[in-house]
Amino acid sequence: MKRIAPLLATAAALALSLSACGSSGDNTTSTEGKDALQQIKESGVLTVGTEGTYRPFSYNEGSELTGYDVEVIKAVGEKMGVEVKFQQTQWDAIFAGLDAGRFDVIANQVAVNPEREAKYLFSEPYTVSTGVIVTKSDNMDITSFESLKGKKTAQSLTSNYYETAKAAGATVEPVEGWAQAVTLLKQGRVDATVNDKLTFLDAQKTHPDDSIKIAAEATEKTDSAVAMRKDETALQGAINDALDQLRVDGELAKISEKYFGEDVSK
């Protein structure tokens, strides 16, 4: 009996300890968000999924990852007091990587739309832009989104602009990104590509090319934001707080102007 009693006491203490650890309060979603943020704070690292091939937002300059989104999320990390580490991932696999927990957030010009909002949380927008149709300069057939009907465009299948092209009645040729889309366009294998105006402007600034042009521009604007898993509300709040600070102190506008010559964050 003397050996059994200590064992019973130990078991009871263990059960009590496990019970205390399992208590998460009334708001499960909020607690899960706090847990994610707490892990980031404790490790001192915010892991970010990004493409690394999407100039001027996320791309490699020699051995250095840089770009508008890269600088914005680094600045967010500084405000949060954590180091930012990047996991470069192809765009078509980036949401799967987030779902699998390979990284905490995505910073890669993720456009906010209802379908994505049903599955993920988003920060406040840090880029506001429009979509454009890019064609060869001698193309006179495409002058509006309506005129894409029956035409062939090059798009990433998980891009917001894939849905735009499909809705306009275009046949879509899958590509991995802007560079491949423009290559197909210039080769005459597609009629157009629908993409972000800022991407086109940056490409023209870096490598002027009069063989392509903007044939039409959307009237509605697209918000891009940091994406994270659905229940991470505390992490969302911390990132929003950091973005607010960056707006107030002018750092977000400064990063914008560096890449685009104007403030594209509002």
XYZ file of C-alpha atoms in Angstrom:
266
model
C 0.000 0.000 0.000
C 2.893 2.378 0.692
C 4.048 1.942 -2.952
C 0.497 2.292 -4.401
C -0.333 5.528 -2.557
C 2.552 7.554 -4.050
C 1.657 6.192 -7.475
C -1.954 7.319 -7.036
C -0.789 10.733 -5.860
C 1.521 11.058 -8.849
C -1.260 10.040 -11.245
C -3.625 12.554 -9.693
C -1.056 15.329 -9.968
C -0.366 14.427 -13.597
C -4.077 14.444 -14.423
C -4.470 17.850 -12.794
C -1.470 19.183 -14.729
C -2.817 17.889 -18.043
C -6.216 19.364 -17.268
C -4.676 22.774 -16.639
C -2.630 22.605 -19.857
C -5.726 21.663 -21.852
C -7.747 24.656 -20.653
C -7.865 27.271 -23.392
C -10.578 29.613 -22.276
C -13.914 30.297 -23.885
C -12.733 31.768 -27.190
C -10.945 28.970 -29.066
C -10.221 31.027 -32.185
C -8.673 33.872 -30.214
C -6.551 31.479 -28.153
C -5.268 29.684 -31.228
C -4.283 33.051 -32.692
C -2.497 34.007 -29.489
C -0.698 30.659 -29.463
C 0.642 31.275 -32.985
C 1.799 34.771 -32.086
C 3.293 33.546 -28.825
C 5.331 30.912 -30.684
C 6.654 33.584 -33.038
C 7.532 35.855 -30.117
C 9.212 33.026 -28.216
C 11.258 31.864 -31.224
C 11.963 35.435 -32.263
C 11.269 34.503 -35.892
C 8.425 35.266 -38.298
C 8.647 32.793 -41.190
C 7.326 34.200 -44.458
C 6.389 32.399 -47.646
C 7.215 34.350 -50.798
C 7.849 33.599 -54.447
C 11.224 35.195 -55.097
C 10.501 35.449 -58.834
C 7.890 38.222 -58.904
C 9.612 41.528 -59.626
C 9.285 44.128 -58.188
C 7.520 42.571 -55.220
C 9.672 39.568 -54.340
C 12.763 38.657 -56.360
C 16.427 37.753 -56.093
C 19.082 40.357 -56.809
C 22.244 38.262 -56.991
C 22.210 36.273 -53.752
C 19.855 38.674 -51.959
C 16.074 38.381 -51.763
C 14.565 41.825 -52.171
C 11.498 43.665 -53.464
C 8.595 45.745 -52.240
C 6.829 42.945 -50.349
C 10.109 41.737 -48.893
C 10.954 45.170 -47.521
C 7.430 45.712 -46.180
C 7.325 42.429 -44.254
C 10.866 42.999 -42.944
C 9.718 46.378 -41.618
C 6.672 44.677 -40.067
C 8.981 42.194 -38.360
C 11.086 45.036 -36.944
C 7.988 46.670 -35.467
C 6.983 43.304 -33.964
C 10.470 42.827 -32.533
C 11.185 39.587 -34.414
C 13.528 38.433 -37.183
C 11.996 37.664 -40.578
C 13.045 34.491 -42.389
C 11.831 33.633 -45.885
C 10.803 30.366 -47.507
C 10.862 30.806 -51.274
C 8.063 28.839 -52.872
C 6.489 28.685 -56.328
C 3.261 30.663 -56.407
C 1.117 27.667 -57.343
C 2.214 25.858 -54.153
C 2.345 28.806 -51.777
C -1.063 28.368 -50.122
C -0.417 24.649 -49.663
C 2.777 25.609 -47.853
C 0.844 27.947 -45.561
C -1.753 25.239 -44.875
C 1.010 22.759 -44.021
C 2.643 25.180 -41.561
C 5.867 25.627 -43.532
C 5.589 29.340 -42.838
C 3.504 31.668 -40.677
C 2.324 34.114 -43.347
C 2.508 34.842 -47.071
C 3.835 38.185 -48.316
C 3.683 38.016 -52.106
C 1.054 40.447 -53.433
C -1.780 38.164 -52.365
C -4.951 39.794 -53.672
C -7.851 39.781 -51.230
C -10.998 38.175 -52.646
C -14.073 36.456 -51.146
C -12.855 32.943 -51.988
C -9.566 33.491 -50.157
C -11.232 35.304 -47.265
C -13.360 32.203 -46.688
C -10.180 30.185 -45.999
C -7.608 32.671 -44.710
C -7.150 35.783 -42.605
C -5.687 38.930 -44.145
C -3.934 41.960 -42.756
C -4.883 45.472 -43.720
C -3.908 46.086 -47.374
C -0.379 47.339 -47.981
C -0.783 47.651 -51.764
C -3.698 49.035 -53.778
C -3.446 48.542 -57.530
C -5.338 47.830 -60.756
C -5.245 44.986 -63.228
C -4.220 45.568 -66.833
C -4.305 43.661 -70.100
C -0.877 43.523 -71.734
C -0.640 42.725 -75.436
C 1.892 43.087 -78.244
C 2.111 46.688 -79.375
C 0.697 45.936 -82.820
C -2.394 44.188 -81.426
C -5.470 46.289 -82.238
C -8.092 43.629 -81.497
C -7.929 43.773 -77.695
C -9.039 47.116 -76.290
C -11.102 46.079 -73.250
C -11.693 43.160 -70.915
C -14.787 42.280 -72.945
C -12.622 41.825 -76.044
C -10.686 39.014 -74.320
C -13.568 36.670 -75.176
C -12.266 33.887 -77.404
C -8.663 35.058 -77.000
C -5.796 33.179 -75.321
C -4.081 34.600 -72.249
C -1.155 33.436 -70.116
C -1.887 33.279 -66.361
C -0.847 31.559 -63.132
C -3.753 29.250 -62.329
C -3.986 30.397 -58.693
C -3.617 34.087 -59.533
C -6.493 36.495 -59.027
C -6.058 37.496 -62.679
C -6.687 33.932 -63.806
C -10.277 34.368 -62.598
C -10.477 37.741 -64.346
C -9.337 36.273 -67.661
C -11.682 33.289 -67.383
C -14.649 35.514 -66.485
C -13.936 37.587 -69.605
C -14.164 34.432 -71.742
C -10.478 33.891 -72.451
C -8.766 30.529 -72.812
C -5.944 30.380 -70.276
C -2.449 29.006 -70.891
C -0.945 28.124 -67.452
C 2.355 29.805 -66.562
C 4.441 30.212 -63.416
C 4.665 34.004 -63.455
C 5.092 37.298 -65.278
C 8.354 36.475 -67.063
C 6.976 33.307 -68.628
C 3.711 35.039 -69.570
C 5.556 37.827 -71.413
C 7.788 35.299 -73.191
C 4.717 33.448 -74.532
C 3.135 36.762 -75.497
C 6.169 37.956 -77.455
C 6.448 34.547 -79.151
C 2.853 34.915 -80.335
C 1.703 31.814 -78.457
C -0.874 33.832 -76.507
C -2.768 37.022 -77.333
C -2.433 38.718 -73.959
C -1.738 38.425 -70.255
C -3.722 40.007 -67.440
C -1.531 41.175 -64.618
C -0.816 43.896 -62.104
C -0.141 47.345 -63.566
C 2.726 47.859 -61.142
C 4.466 44.748 -62.431
C 4.264 46.051 -65.990
C 5.521 49.520 -65.016
C 8.457 48.095 -63.088
C 9.360 45.766 -65.969
C 9.305 48.684 -68.400
C 11.413 50.810 -66.071
C 13.994 48.047 -65.627
C 13.989 46.680 -69.183
C 12.158 49.025 -71.577
C 10.350 47.057 -74.269
C 8.255 48.829 -76.911
C 7.037 45.520 -78.340
C 4.389 45.234 -75.591
C 1.800 47.680 -74.246
C -1.100 48.127 -71.839
C -4.204 47.566 -73.954
C -6.779 48.147 -71.203
C -6.969 48.894 -67.476
C -9.555 47.734 -64.941
C -11.633 50.355 -63.156
C -11.866 48.422 -59.895
C -8.884 48.376 -57.568
C -7.254 45.311 -56.015
C -6.098 45.175 -52.402
C -3.083 43.017 -51.555
C -2.323 41.991 -47.984
C -0.418 39.569 -45.758
C -2.202 36.187 -45.671
C -2.253 33.845 -42.681
C -4.152 30.805 -41.441
C -7.797 31.365 -40.570
C -7.741 31.283 -36.750
C -4.654 33.405 -36.147
C -6.485 36.548 -35.069
C -3.824 37.688 -32.593
C -1.136 37.447 -35.269
C -3.393 39.413 -37.605
C -3.757 42.109 -34.954
C 0.001 42.328 -34.385
C 0.705 42.667 -38.114
C -2.003 45.322 -38.493
C -0.535 47.267 -35.574
C 2.888 47.134 -37.238
C 1.471 48.308 -40.589
C -0.333 51.189 -38.852
C 2.954 52.279 -37.274
C 4.697 52.089 -40.646
C 2.022 54.325 -42.173
C 2.217 56.880 -39.375
C 6.013 57.164 -39.438
C 6.100 57.346 -43.252
C 8.147 54.172 -43.730
C 5.477 52.411 -45.833
C 5.260 55.395 -48.212
C 9.070 55.508 -48.401
C 9.287 51.839 -49.445
C 6.497 52.416 -51.988
C 8.198 55.385 -53.575
C 11.493 53.487 -53.806
C 9.939 50.870 -56.092
C 7.133 52.725 -57.875
C 7.805 56.456 -57.587
C 4.557 56.966 -55.695
C 2.712 55.708 -52.632
C 0.846 52.558 -53.687
C -0.009 51.537 -50.121
C -3.351 53.372 -49.981
